Short mmCIF file of C-alpha atoms in Angstrom, two decimals:
data_model
loop_
_atom_site.label_atom_id
_atom_site.label_comp_id
_atom_site.label_asym_id
_atom_site.label_seq_id
_atom_site.Cartn_x
_atom_site.Cartn_y
_atom_site.Cartn_z
CA MET A 1 0.00 0.00 0.00
CA ASP A 2 2.71 2.40 1.06
CA ASP A 3 4.80 1.37 -1.94
CA GLU A 4 1.91 2.19 -4.30
CA LEU A 5 1.50 5.65 -2.83
CA THR A 6 5.22 6.26 -2.98
CA THR A 7 5.24 5.14 -6.60
CA GLU A 8 2.40 7.57 -7.34
CA LEU A 9 4.25 10.37 -5.56
CA VAL A 10 7.40 9.61 -7.53
CA ALA A 11 5.43 9.56 -10.78
CA LEU A 12 3.94 12.96 -9.93
CA TYR A 13 7.44 14.21 -9.18
CA HIS A 14 8.84 13.08 -12.51
CA GLU A 15 5.92 14.50 -14.48
CA HIS A 16 5.27 17.82 -12.78
CA TYR A 17 7.98 18.84 -10.33
CA ARG A 18 10.00 20.84 -12.83
CA GLN A 19 7.04 22.80 -14.16
CA LEU A 20 5.82 23.54 -10.64
CA LEU A 21 9.31 24.64 -9.65
CA ARG A 22 9.48 27.06 -12.57
CA MET A 23 5.99 28.33 -11.81
CA ALA A 24 6.94 28.88 -8.17
CA LEU A 25 10.10 30.69 -9.23
CA LEU A 26 8.04 33.11 -11.31
CA LEU A 27 5.86 33.73 -8.27
CA VAL A 28 8.53 34.17 -5.59
CA ASP A 29 11.70 35.20 -7.50
CA ASP A 30 13.95 33.10 -5.31
CA ARG A 31 15.27 29.74 -6.48
CA SER A 32 15.70 28.08 -3.09
CA ALA A 33 12.41 29.48 -1.78
CA ALA A 34 10.69 28.14 -4.90
CA GLU A 35 12.18 24.71 -4.27
CA ASP A 36 10.89 24.83 -0.66
CA VAL A 37 7.44 25.89 -1.83
CA VAL A 38 7.19 22.96 -4.22
CA GLN A 39 8.64 20.48 -1.73
CA ASP A 40 6.06 21.60 0.85
CA ALA A 41 3.28 21.17 -1.68
CA PHE A 42 4.41 17.64 -2.54
CA VAL A 43 4.67 16.66 1.12
CA ARG A 44 1.17 18.03 1.73
CA VAL A 45 -0.33 16.08 -1.15
CA PHE A 46 0.92 12.91 0.45
CA ASP A 47 -1.16 13.67 3.55
CA SER A 48 -4.26 12.62 1.72
CA ARG A 49 -4.18 9.14 0.25
CA ALA A 50 -7.49 9.73 -1.54
CA ARG A 51 -5.94 12.74 -3.28
CA LEU A 52 -2.96 10.71 -4.44
CA ARG A 53 -5.18 8.07 -5.94
CA ASP A 54 -6.85 10.60 -8.24
CA ARG A 55 -4.20 12.13 -10.47
CA ASP A 56 -6.31 15.16 -11.52
CA LYS A 57 -7.20 15.97 -7.93
CA ALA A 58 -3.60 15.54 -6.82
CA LEU A 59 -2.35 17.83 -9.56
CA ALA A 60 -4.94 20.54 -8.88
CA PHE A 61 -4.10 20.31 -5.19
CA LEU A 62 -0.38 20.60 -5.91
CA ARG A 63 -0.85 23.67 -8.08
CA ARG A 64 -3.12 25.33 -5.53
CA ALA A 65 -0.69 24.46 -2.74
CA VAL A 66 2.18 26.04 -4.69
CA LEU A 67 0.13 29.19 -5.19
CA ASN A 68 -0.91 29.38 -1.53
CA ARG A 69 2.58 28.79 -0.23
CA ALA A 70 4.01 31.37 -2.61
CA ARG A 71 1.40 33.86 -1.30
CA SER A 72 2.32 33.09 2.30
CA LEU A 73 5.98 33.51 1.54
CA LEU A 74 5.48 36.88 -0.13
CA ARG A 75 3.26 38.02 2.74
CA ARG A 76 5.94 37.07 5.28
CA ARG A 77 8.56 38.90 3.26
CA GLN A 78 6.48 42.07 3.13
CA VAL A 79 5.76 41.94 6.84
CA SER A 80 9.40 41.50 7.74
CA LYS A 81 10.45 44.23 5.28
CA ARG A 82 12.99 41.87 3.87
CA TYR A 83 11.44 41.56 0.46
CA GLN A 84 14.17 41.05 -2.04
CA HIS A 85 13.82 40.41 -5.71
CA ARG A 86 16.70 38.07 -6.13
CA LEU A 87 16.10 37.58 -9.82
CA VAL A 88 16.03 41.34 -10.11
CA GLN A 89 19.08 41.98 -8.00
CA ARG A 90 21.21 39.72 -10.10
CA GLU A 91 23.05 42.50 -11.89
CA PRO A 92 24.08 41.50 -15.37
CA ALA A 93 27.79 41.20 -15.85
CA PRO A 94 29.32 43.33 -18.61
CA ASP A 95 29.67 40.36 -20.93
CA GLU A 96 26.17 39.05 -20.41
CA SER A 97 23.99 38.77 -23.47
CA VAL A 98 21.17 41.08 -24.47
CA GLN A 99 18.81 38.19 -23.83
CA ARG A 100 19.93 37.98 -20.18
CA VAL A 101 19.36 41.72 -19.75
CA ASP A 102 15.86 41.36 -21.25
CA ARG A 103 15.12 38.55 -18.85
CA THR A 104 16.21 40.66 -15.90
CA VAL A 105 13.97 43.52 -17.04
CA LEU A 106 11.01 41.16 -17.39
CA ALA A 107 11.67 39.61 -13.95
CA GLU A 108 11.74 43.07 -12.41
CA ALA A 109 8.50 44.08 -14.12
CA LEU A 110 6.82 40.83 -13.06
CA ALA A 111 7.85 41.38 -9.44
CA ARG A 112 6.20 44.81 -9.50
CA LEU A 113 2.80 43.45 -10.49
CA PRO A 114 0.10 43.24 -7.82
CA ARG A 115 -0.05 39.72 -6.39
CA ARG A 116 -3.23 38.51 -8.09
CA GLN A 117 -2.26 39.95 -11.47
CA ARG A 118 1.08 38.22 -11.20
CA GLU A 119 -0.54 34.89 -10.33
CA ALA A 120 -3.02 35.12 -13.17
CA VAL A 121 -0.31 36.06 -15.65
CA VAL A 122 1.92 33.15 -14.56
CA LEU A 123 -0.91 30.62 -14.66
CA ARG A 124 -2.22 31.79 -18.02
CA TYR A 125 0.95 32.68 -19.90
CA TYR A 126 3.56 30.43 -18.33
CA ALA A 127 1.55 27.38 -17.24
CA ASP A 128 -0.79 27.73 -20.24
CA PHE A 129 -3.90 27.12 -18.17
CA SER A 130 -7.32 28.10 -19.47
CA GLU A 131 -9.10 30.97 -17.71
CA ALA A 132 -11.49 28.47 -16.15
CA TYR A 133 -8.73 26.27 -14.76
CA ALA A 134 -6.63 29.21 -13.57
CA ALA A 135 -9.76 30.51 -11.84
CA GLU A 136 -10.22 27.15 -10.13
CA ILE A 137 -6.63 27.17 -8.90
CA MET A 138 -6.84 30.79 -7.74
CA ARG A 139 -10.35 30.29 -6.30
CA VAL A 140 -11.77 33.25 -8.19
CA THR A 141 -14.15 33.54 -11.15
CA PRO A 142 -12.97 33.15 -14.76
CA GLY A 143 -14.02 36.75 -15.32
CA ALA A 144 -11.68 37.85 -12.56
CA VAL A 145 -8.81 35.93 -14.13
CA LYS A 146 -9.52 37.59 -17.44
CA ALA A 147 -9.50 41.01 -15.79
CA TYR A 148 -6.29 40.30 -13.83
CA CYS A 149 -4.57 39.10 -17.01
CA SER A 150 -5.73 42.06 -19.01
CA ARG A 151 -4.51 44.53 -16.39
CA GLY A 152 -1.35 42.50 -15.78
CA VAL A 153 -0.37 42.40 -19.45
CA ALA A 154 -1.08 46.12 -19.85
CA ARG A 155 0.95 46.98 -16.78
CA LEU A 156 3.83 44.70 -17.80
CA SER A 157 3.89 46.25 -21.28
CA SER A 158 3.95 49.69 -19.73
CA LEU A 159 6.71 48.75 -17.25
CA LEU A 160 8.78 47.14 -19.98
CA ARG A 161 8.40 50.19 -22.24
CA GLU A 162 9.63 52.38 -19.38
CA ARG A 163 12.77 50.27 -19.09
CA VAL A 164 13.54 49.79 -22.75
CA MET B 1 -9.89 22.02 -19.11
CA THR B 2 -6.35 23.02 -18.32
CA GLU B 3 -5.17 23.98 -21.76
CA ARG B 4 -5.32 27.51 -22.89
CA ASN B 5 -8.21 28.19 -25.18
CA ALA B 6 -7.56 31.38 -27.04
CA ALA B 7 -3.96 31.32 -28.16
CA SER B 8 -4.85 32.38 -31.69
CA GLU B 9 -6.66 35.47 -30.38
CA GLU B 10 -3.70 36.66 -28.34
CA SER B 11 -2.26 40.09 -28.88
CA SER B 12 1.39 40.56 -29.72
CA ASP B 13 1.99 41.74 -26.13
CA GLU B 14 0.55 38.48 -24.83
CA ARG B 15 2.64 36.39 -27.21
CA LEU B 16 5.77 38.27 -26.20
CA LEU B 17 4.92 37.85 -22.54
CA ARG B 18 4.37 34.12 -22.96
CA ALA B 19 7.73 33.72 -24.68
CA GLY B 20 9.41 35.96 -22.10
CA LEU B 21 8.09 34.01 -19.12
CA HIS B 22 9.25 30.71 -20.59
CA SER B 23 12.63 32.21 -21.35
CA LEU B 24 12.89 33.57 -17.80
CA VAL B 25 12.83 30.11 -16.22
CA GLU B 26 14.41 28.21 -19.06
CA GLY B 27 17.13 25.96 -17.72
CA VAL B 28 15.79 25.95 -14.16
CA GLU B 29 15.97 22.34 -13.05
CA PRO B 30 15.18 20.68 -9.73
CA GLU B 31 18.09 20.30 -7.34
CA ARG B 32 19.95 17.04 -7.78
CA ASN B 33 18.71 15.65 -4.47
CA ALA B 34 15.15 17.04 -4.72
CA LEU B 35 13.48 13.65 -4.95
CA ALA B 36 15.57 12.18 -2.13
CA ARG B 37 14.71 15.19 0.07
CA LEU B 38 11.06 14.82 -0.76
CA LEU B 39 11.00 11.14 0.13
CA ALA B 40 12.91 11.77 3.35
CA ARG B 41 10.50 14.55 4.37
CA ARG B 42 7.56 12.33 3.54
CA ARG B 43 8.94 9.59 5.77
CA ARG B 44 9.59 12.01 8.65
CA ARG B 45 6.06 13.33 8.32
CA MET B 46 4.65 9.84 8.47
CA VAL B 47 6.64 9.21 11.64
CA LEU B 48 5.34 12.46 13.18
CA ARG B 49 1.81 11.63 12.20
CA SER B 50 2.14 8.21 13.73
CA VAL B 51 3.28 9.89 16.95
CA PHE B 52 0.07 11.94 17.08
CA VAL B 53 -2.04 8.96 16.20
CA GLY B 54 0.00 7.03 18.70
CA SER B 55 -1.33 9.03 21.63
CA GLY B 56 -4.70 7.41 20.99
CA VAL B 57 -3.17 4.05 20.37
CA ALA B 58 -0.94 4.25 23.44
CA VAL B 59 -3.60 2.89 25.74
CA ALA B 60 -4.19 -0.10 23.52
CA THR B 61 -0.44 -0.68 23.23
CA THR B 62 -0.07 -0.60 26.99
CA VAL B 63 -2.74 -3.24 27.29
CA VAL B 64 -0.96 -5.36 24.70
CA LEU B 65 2.37 -4.96 26.49
CA LEU B 66 0.87 -5.87 29.83
CA PHE B 67 -0.67 -8.89 28.18
CA ALA B 68 2.70 -9.80 26.73
CA LEU B 69 4.31 -9.69 30.15
CA VAL B 70 1.91 -12.18 31.62
CA VAL B 71 1.60 -14.53 28.66
CA PRO B 72 4.27 -17.24 28.34
CA ASN B 73 6.75 -16.58 25.54
CA GLY B 74 5.74 -19.79 23.78
CA LEU B 75 2.38 -18.33 22.92
CA TRP B 76 3.89 -15.65 20.71
CA SER B 77 3.53 -16.38 17.02
CA THR B 78 6.85 -16.66 15.22
CA GLU B 79 5.27 -15.55 11.95
CA PRO B 80 7.01 -12.39 10.71
CA VAL B 81 4.83 -9.31 10.90
CA PRO B 82 5.11 -6.81 8.05
CA VAL B 83 8.13 -4.61 8.37
CA GLY B 84 8.18 -1.06 6.96
CA ILE B 85 11.65 -0.19 5.79
CA GLY B 86 11.07 3.20 4.20
CA PRO B 87 11.50 4.14 0.54
CA ASP B 88 14.73 6.12 0.84
CA SER B 89 16.78 3.54 2.65
CA TYR B 90 18.84 0.49 1.98
CA LEU B 91 19.47 -2.78 3.79
CA VAL B 92 22.87 -3.86 4.97
CA ARG B 93 24.46 -5.94 7.71
CA SER B 94 25.94 -3.47 10.15
CA GLY B 95 29.37 -3.85 11.68
CA GLY B 96 27.64 -5.29 14.75
CA GLY B 97 26.15 -8.11 12.65
CA SER B 98 22.52 -7.02 12.64
CA LEU B 99 20.61 -6.56 9.42
CA VAL B 100 19.55 -2.91 9.44
CA ALA B 101 17.63 -0.46 7.26
CA VAL B 102 19.77 2.64 6.80
CA SER B 103 18.91 6.11 5.53
CA LEU B 104 20.50 6.76 2.13
CA GLU B 105 21.04 10.41 3.01
CA SER B 106 22.36 10.31 6.55
CA GLY B 107 23.47 6.74 7.25
CA ASP B 108 21.17 6.69 10.30
CA VAL B 109 19.76 3.31 11.23
CA ILE B 110 16.00 3.42 10.65
CA ARG B 111 15.20 -0.11 11.78
CA GLU B 112 17.07 -3.08 13.15
CA LEU B 113 15.81 -6.45 11.97
CA GLY B 114 18.01 -8.82 13.95
CA ASP B 115 21.13 -10.87 13.36
CA PRO B 116 20.58 -13.39 10.58
CA GLY B 117 24.11 -14.86 10.76
CA ASP B 118 26.29 -15.29 7.67
CA LEU B 119 24.36 -14.42 4.54
CA VAL B 120 24.49 -15.30 0.88
CA ALA B 121 21.90 -12.76 -0.23
CA VAL B 122 19.27 -10.28 0.94
CA ALA B 123 16.15 -9.11 -0.87
CA ARG B 124 13.41 -6.67 -0.04
CA GLY B 125 9.77 -7.44 -0.82
CA ARG B 126 6.71 -5.24 -0.35
CA ASP B 127 6.60 -5.60 3.42
CA ARG B 128 9.08 -8.33 4.18
CA VAL B 129 12.82 -8.73 4.05
CA TYR B 130 14.14 -12.07 2.82
CA VAL B 131 17.57 -13.42 3.61
CA ALA B 132 19.41 -16.44 2.31
CA PRO B 133 21.65 -17.71 5.13
CA ALA B 134 24.95 -19.38 4.29
CA THR B 135 23.53 -22.54 5.89
CA GLY B 136 20.82 -22.77 3.21
CA GLY B 137 17.18 -21.96 2.70
CA VAL B 138 15.47 -18.58 2.74
CA VAL B 139 14.12 -16.82 5.82
CA ALA B 140 11.50 -14.06 5.96
CA MET B 141 12.38 -11.47 8.57
CA GLY B 142 9.83 -9.16 10.15
CA SER B 143 9.62 -6.55 12.85
CA ARG B 144 9.94 -7.76 16.46
CA ARG B 145 12.94 -9.67 15.08
CA THR B 146 10.69 -12.50 13.96
CA GLU B 147 11.96 -15.00 11.42
CA GLU B 148 10.24 -17.75 9.50
CA PRO B 149 11.51 -20.13 6.82
CA LEU B 150 10.02 -19.29 3.43
CA GLU B 151 7.50 -21.95 2.55
CA GLY B 152 8.26 -23.98 -0.56
CA VAL B 153 12.02 -23.44 -0.38
CA PRO B 154 14.25 -26.38 0.65
CA GLU B 155 15.79 -25.50 4.02
CA GLY B 156 19.21 -27.08 3.67
CA GLU B 157 20.10 -26.06 0.12
CA VAL B 158 22.30 -23.00 -0.40
CA VAL B 159 20.90 -20.47 -2.88
CA THR B 160 23.01 -18.55 -5.36
CA ALA B 161 20.85 -15.45 -5.76
CA LEU B 162 17.70 -13.99 -4.30
CA ALA B 163 15.25 -11.31 -5.42
CA ALA B 164 11.84 -10.09 -4.32
CA ALA B 165 9.16 -7.74 -5.61
CA GLY B 166 5.67 -7.24 -4.28
CA GLU B 167 4.54 -10.62 -2.96
CA ARG B 168 6.94 -12.62 -5.13
CA VAL B 169 10.31 -14.05 -4.14
CA ALA B 170 12.69 -15.55 -6.70
CA VAL B 171 15.22 -18.00 -5.35
CA ALA B 172 18.01 -19.10 -7.68
CA TYR B 173 20.05 -22.26 -7.39
CA GLU B 174 22.77 -23.19 -9.84
CA ASP B 175 20.46 -25.01 -12.23
CA ARG B 176 16.97 -23.74 -11.45
CA VAL B 177 14.87 -20.91 -10.06
CA LEU B 178 11.96 -21.13 -7.65
CA VAL B 179 9.36 -18.37 -7.70
CA VAL B 180 7.41 -18.29 -4.46
CA SER B 181 4.16 -16.32 -4.15
CA ASP B 182 0.75 -16.61 -2.55
CA GLY B 183 -0.10 -19.15 -5.22
CA GLY B 184 2.70 -21.49 -4.07
CA ALA B 185 6.14 -22.25 -5.47
CA ARG B 186 6.81 -22.47 -9.22
CA ARG B 187 9.95 -24.25 -10.44
CA ILE B 188 11.75 -23.06 -13.56
CA GLY B 189 14.38 -25.47 -14.82
CA PHE B 190 17.07 -24.98 -17.43
CA GLU B 191 19.12 -27.15 -19.71
CA PRO B 192 21.89 -29.20 -18.03
CA GLY B 193 25.17 -27.40 -17.53
CA LEU B 194 23.66 -23.93 -17.35
CA VAL B 195 24.45 -21.92 -14.22
CA VAL B 196 22.16 -19.17 -12.90
CA ARG B 197 24.36 -16.35 -11.61
CA ASP B 198 21.76 -13.71 -10.79
CA VAL B 199 18.01 -13.31 -10.77
CA ALA B 200 15.61 -10.37 -10.68
CA VAL B 201 11.85 -10.52 -10.36
CA GLU B 202 9.25 -7.82 -10.92
CA SER B 203 5.90 -7.62 -9.18
CA GLY B 204 4.11 -8.77 -12.36
CA GLY B 205 6.05 -12.03 -12.24
CA ARG B 206 8.58 -11.52 -15.03
CA LEU B 207 12.03 -12.86 -14.29
CA ALA B 208 15.37 -11.68 -15.59
CA LEU B 209 18.39 -13.92 -15.26
CA VAL B 210 22.11 -13.72 -15.77
CA VAL B 211 23.13 -17.21 -16.86
CA GLN B 212 26.36 -18.90 -17.81
CA ASP B 213 26.08 -21.48 -20.57
CA ARG B 214 28.06 -24.71 -20.87
CA ASP B 215 30.37 -23.06 -23.40
CA GLY B 216 31.31 -20.41 -20.85
CA SER B 217 29.39 -17.56 -22.46
CA VAL B 218 27.29 -15.34 -20.24
CA GLY B 219 23.97 -13.85 -21.21
CA LEU B 220 20.64 -12.48 -20.16
CA ARG B 221 17.37 -14.34 -20.26
CA THR B 222 13.87 -13.35 -19.33
CA VAL B 223 11.03 -15.61 -18.27
CA VAL B 224 7.56 -14.21 -18.86
CA PRO B 225 4.54 -15.85 -17.18
CA GLY B 226 2.41 -17.61 -19.79
CA GLU B 227 5.22 -18.03 -22.33
CA ASP B 228 6.70 -21.41 -23.18
CA GLY B 229 10.35 -20.89 -22.35
CA PRO B 230 12.95 -18.30 -21.46
CA ARG B 231 13.88 -15.61 -24.00
CA ARG B 232 17.56 -15.22 -24.70
CA LEU B 233 18.75 -11.60 -24.82
CA GLY B 234 22.29 -11.90 -26.17
CA ARG B 235 25.50 -13.56 -25.04
CA SER B 236 29.04 -12.44 -24.24
CA VAL B 237 32.27 -14.03 -23.14
CA VAL B 238 32.29 -14.36 -19.38
CA SER B 239 34.80 -11.59 -18.68
CA CYS B 240 32.73 -9.02 -20.59
CA GLY B 241 29.24 -10.23 -19.88
CA PRO B 242 26.58 -9.02 -17.52
CA THR B 243 27.17 -9.76 -13.87
CA ARG B 244 24.01 -8.45 -12.24
CA VAL B 245 20.54 -7.46 -13.30
CA THR B 246 17.54 -5.70 -11.78
CA TRP B 247 14.18 -4.42 -13.01
CA THR B 248 13.38 -0.73 -13.29
CA SER B 249 10.27 1.04 -14.55
CA THR B 250 11.86 1.49 -17.98
CA GLY B 251 13.39 -1.93 -18.51
CA LEU B 252 16.21 -4.08 -17.29
CA ALA B 253 19.18 -2.44 -15.62
CA VAL B 254 22.26 -4.50 -16.36
CA LEU B 255 25.60 -4.25 -14.61
CA ARG B 256 28.64 -5.31 -16.59
CA PRO B 257 32.37 -4.59 -16.51
CA VAL B 258 33.53 -1.56 -18.49
CA SER B 259 36.50 -3.47 -19.84
CA CYS B 260 36.82 -7.21 -20.23
CA GLY B 261 39.27 -8.78 -17.83
CA ASP B 262 40.62 -7.11 -14.74
CA GLY B 263 38.80 -3.77 -14.85
CA GLU B 264 37.72 -2.03 -11.69
CA SER B 265 34.78 -0.16 -13.17
CA VAL B 266 31.29 -1.25 -14.07
CA ARG B 267 28.68 0.25 -16.34
CA ILE B 268 24.91 0.20 -15.90
CA THR B 269 22.84 0.08 -19.05
CA THR B 270 19.09 -0.17 -19.51
CA VAL B 271 18.00 -2.96 -21.81
CA ASP B 272 14.64 -3.60 -23.49
CA PRO B 273 13.41 -6.83 -21.83
CA ARG B 274 11.66 -7.95 -25.03
CA GLU B 275 14.35 -7.37 -27.62
CA GLY B 276 17.51 -7.12 -25.58
CA THR B 277 18.39 -3.86 -27.29
CA ARG B 278 20.06 -1.14 -25.30
CA LEU B 279 17.63 1.62 -24.36
CA ALA B 280 19.81 3.95 -22.38
CA GLY B 281 22.61 4.16 -19.96
CA GLY B 282 26.27 3.99 -19.73
CA VAL B 283 26.56 5.25 -16.17
CA ARG B 284 30.01 4.25 -15.01
CA VAL B 285 30.84 3.33 -11.42
CA GLY B 286 34.39 2.77 -10.18
CA VAL B 287 34.23 -0.04 -7.63
CA GLY B 288 37.89 0.09 -6.62
CA ALA B 289 38.51 -3.64 -6.98
CA PRO B 290 38.37 -6.22 -9.74
CA VAL B 291 34.80 -6.70 -10.91
CA GLY B 292 33.49 -10.03 -9.75
CA GLN B 293 30.50 -11.88 -8.46
CA SER B 294 30.64 -10.04 -5.14
CA LEU B 295 28.91 -7.04 -6.71
CA ARG B 296 25.20 -6.50 -6.27
CA LEU B 297 22.75 -4.26 -8.14
CA SER B 298 19.33 -3.29 -6.83
CA ALA B 299 16.80 -0.53 -7.53
CA ASP B 300 14.00 1.26 -5.71
CA THR B 301 10.63 2.51 -6.92
CA ALA B 302 12.19 5.82 -7.95
CA ASP B 303 14.56 3.95 -10.30
CA ARG B 304 17.53 4.89 -8.19
CA MET B 305 20.05 2.09 -8.17
CA LEU B 306 22.45 0.85 -5.55
CA VAL B 307 25.70 -0.76 -6.62
CA SER B 308 27.22 -2.62 -3.71
CA ALA B 309 30.68 -4.13 -3.61
CA GLY B 310 30.45 -5.08 0.05
CA GLY B 311 31.63 -3.32 3.17
CA ASN B 312 31.67 0.45 2.90
CA ARG B 313 31.78 0.38 -0.89
CA ASN B 314 28.19 1.21 -1.84
CA TRP B 315 27.16 3.73 -4.50
CA LEU B 316 23.82 5.30 -5.31
CA VAL B 317 23.17 5.89 -9.00
CA GLU B 318 20.50 8.51 -9.60
CA GLY B 319 20.12 9.40 -13.26
CA GLY B 320 23.64 10.14 -14.39
CA THR B 321 24.90 10.96 -10.91
CA VAL B 322 26.89 8.53 -8.79
CA ARG B 323 27.61 9.12 -5.13
CA SER B 324 28.91 7.09 -2.23
CA VAL B 325 26.30 5.95 0.30
CA PRO B 326 26.98 6.45 4.01
CA CYS B 327 27.19 3.40 6.30
CA PRO B 328 25.77 3.36 9.83
CA ASP B 329 28.09 4.40 12.69
CA SER B 330 28.98 0.78 13.36
CA GLY B 331 30.03 0.40 9.71
CA CYS B 332 28.85 -1.99 7.01
CA SER B 333 29.83 -5.65 7.15
CA ALA B 334 31.46 -7.45 4.25
CA GLY B 335 28.11 -8.53 2.81
CA THR B 336 26.51 -6.58 -0.01
CA ALA B 337 23.75 -4.03 0.49
CA VAL B 338 20.42 -3.80 -1.34
CA MET B 339 17.71 -1.18 -1.80
#
């Protein structure tokens, strides 16, 4: 029994860990924090055997858990006034490519988005979720996701134009 | 439901943003030990949970213990009770002689199973550990240090290799293999003169064997339930041929010397169990001594593999990464370790 659940957990890891890690990184900016967020989510999913037996439920739970833990992390950072955009602070070295500079600018702009806009943008444009599914993960309505994305894209475009 | 539904209607800003976000995290990969950390955390959490649950169970346990104190020892059943070893651990005889489950990460002893005496082989089933003592037979070991001879296996005959998966145990002798399961013992015989050097069984019942033919060549064979006879998956001269084999989720992992003769390195390749063709691999492990029959290869459910050369010489192969595995404080005995 335990072996089966472990096998399921390992299968989930192989199939989704990397994408969840990248999603978490876009939400929290910090590589090691993102890894902790995803690890926590995976450990939590194991708490419910019923969840592990239904792959769709397990995956939705994992994604929601990543989002919730990323929110908690950002909230803690703001409260402790130690909020640091590590992706942003990584100053490009003189010999770094134009592409790296563009990535830094985008990371900075993304970090300046309001939390919900940032989540909606990451779920829709990085994870490629539909509005309905992103809404389910964020626990808002599809209309809200659409609005967050619309405002998020507009704000990102504006922020990027300021920098370029 | 999860796929985006309006990609064609996206504005150029949206398309640029999509490409930018993917580019931003391109190349971000999980840490090398992410899966091991996850499994270790999962195990610790289970232990903690059992502690909380245990407060409720404590009363019942106390009653059982009190009962045990007043009941004569002879009334205890000797049947092994299931033993949970933990997914991120391996089994080895410690320096003190006991068979122990040891954390792959820390070398901490997770569980002590008792002293089985001199061993020929160890194998790990779903919830049992099986040992083949040097005196012959196969014994199932459980928690509470219980031991019971495995039914259907001759007690006095020394086995050459042992493997277990799920509820199945494969016991190899020089000229035959016994597969023991709930359905009884099934005997698989081979042509005279053939020697079985290693065996691996998967939970579905398929067997993989390293066999030496009468002409001295060494090769792989598989035995599939419902098929007439073993399938032959290629042959090599003995010094170059496979020495050990184990099942993984993608096929057969085969351990063989890197160079024929006196090499001190082995290579693990993954082989298609139907065709015998090489699927992947080439991970090289330096074992620090001439490659021989003392090596052992085993795998866990995460397809991590343990190469054991006995004593403190145990290596974990995870993808393309090879690292040494820590022994418990009392050290590892000369016998080989298995996952």
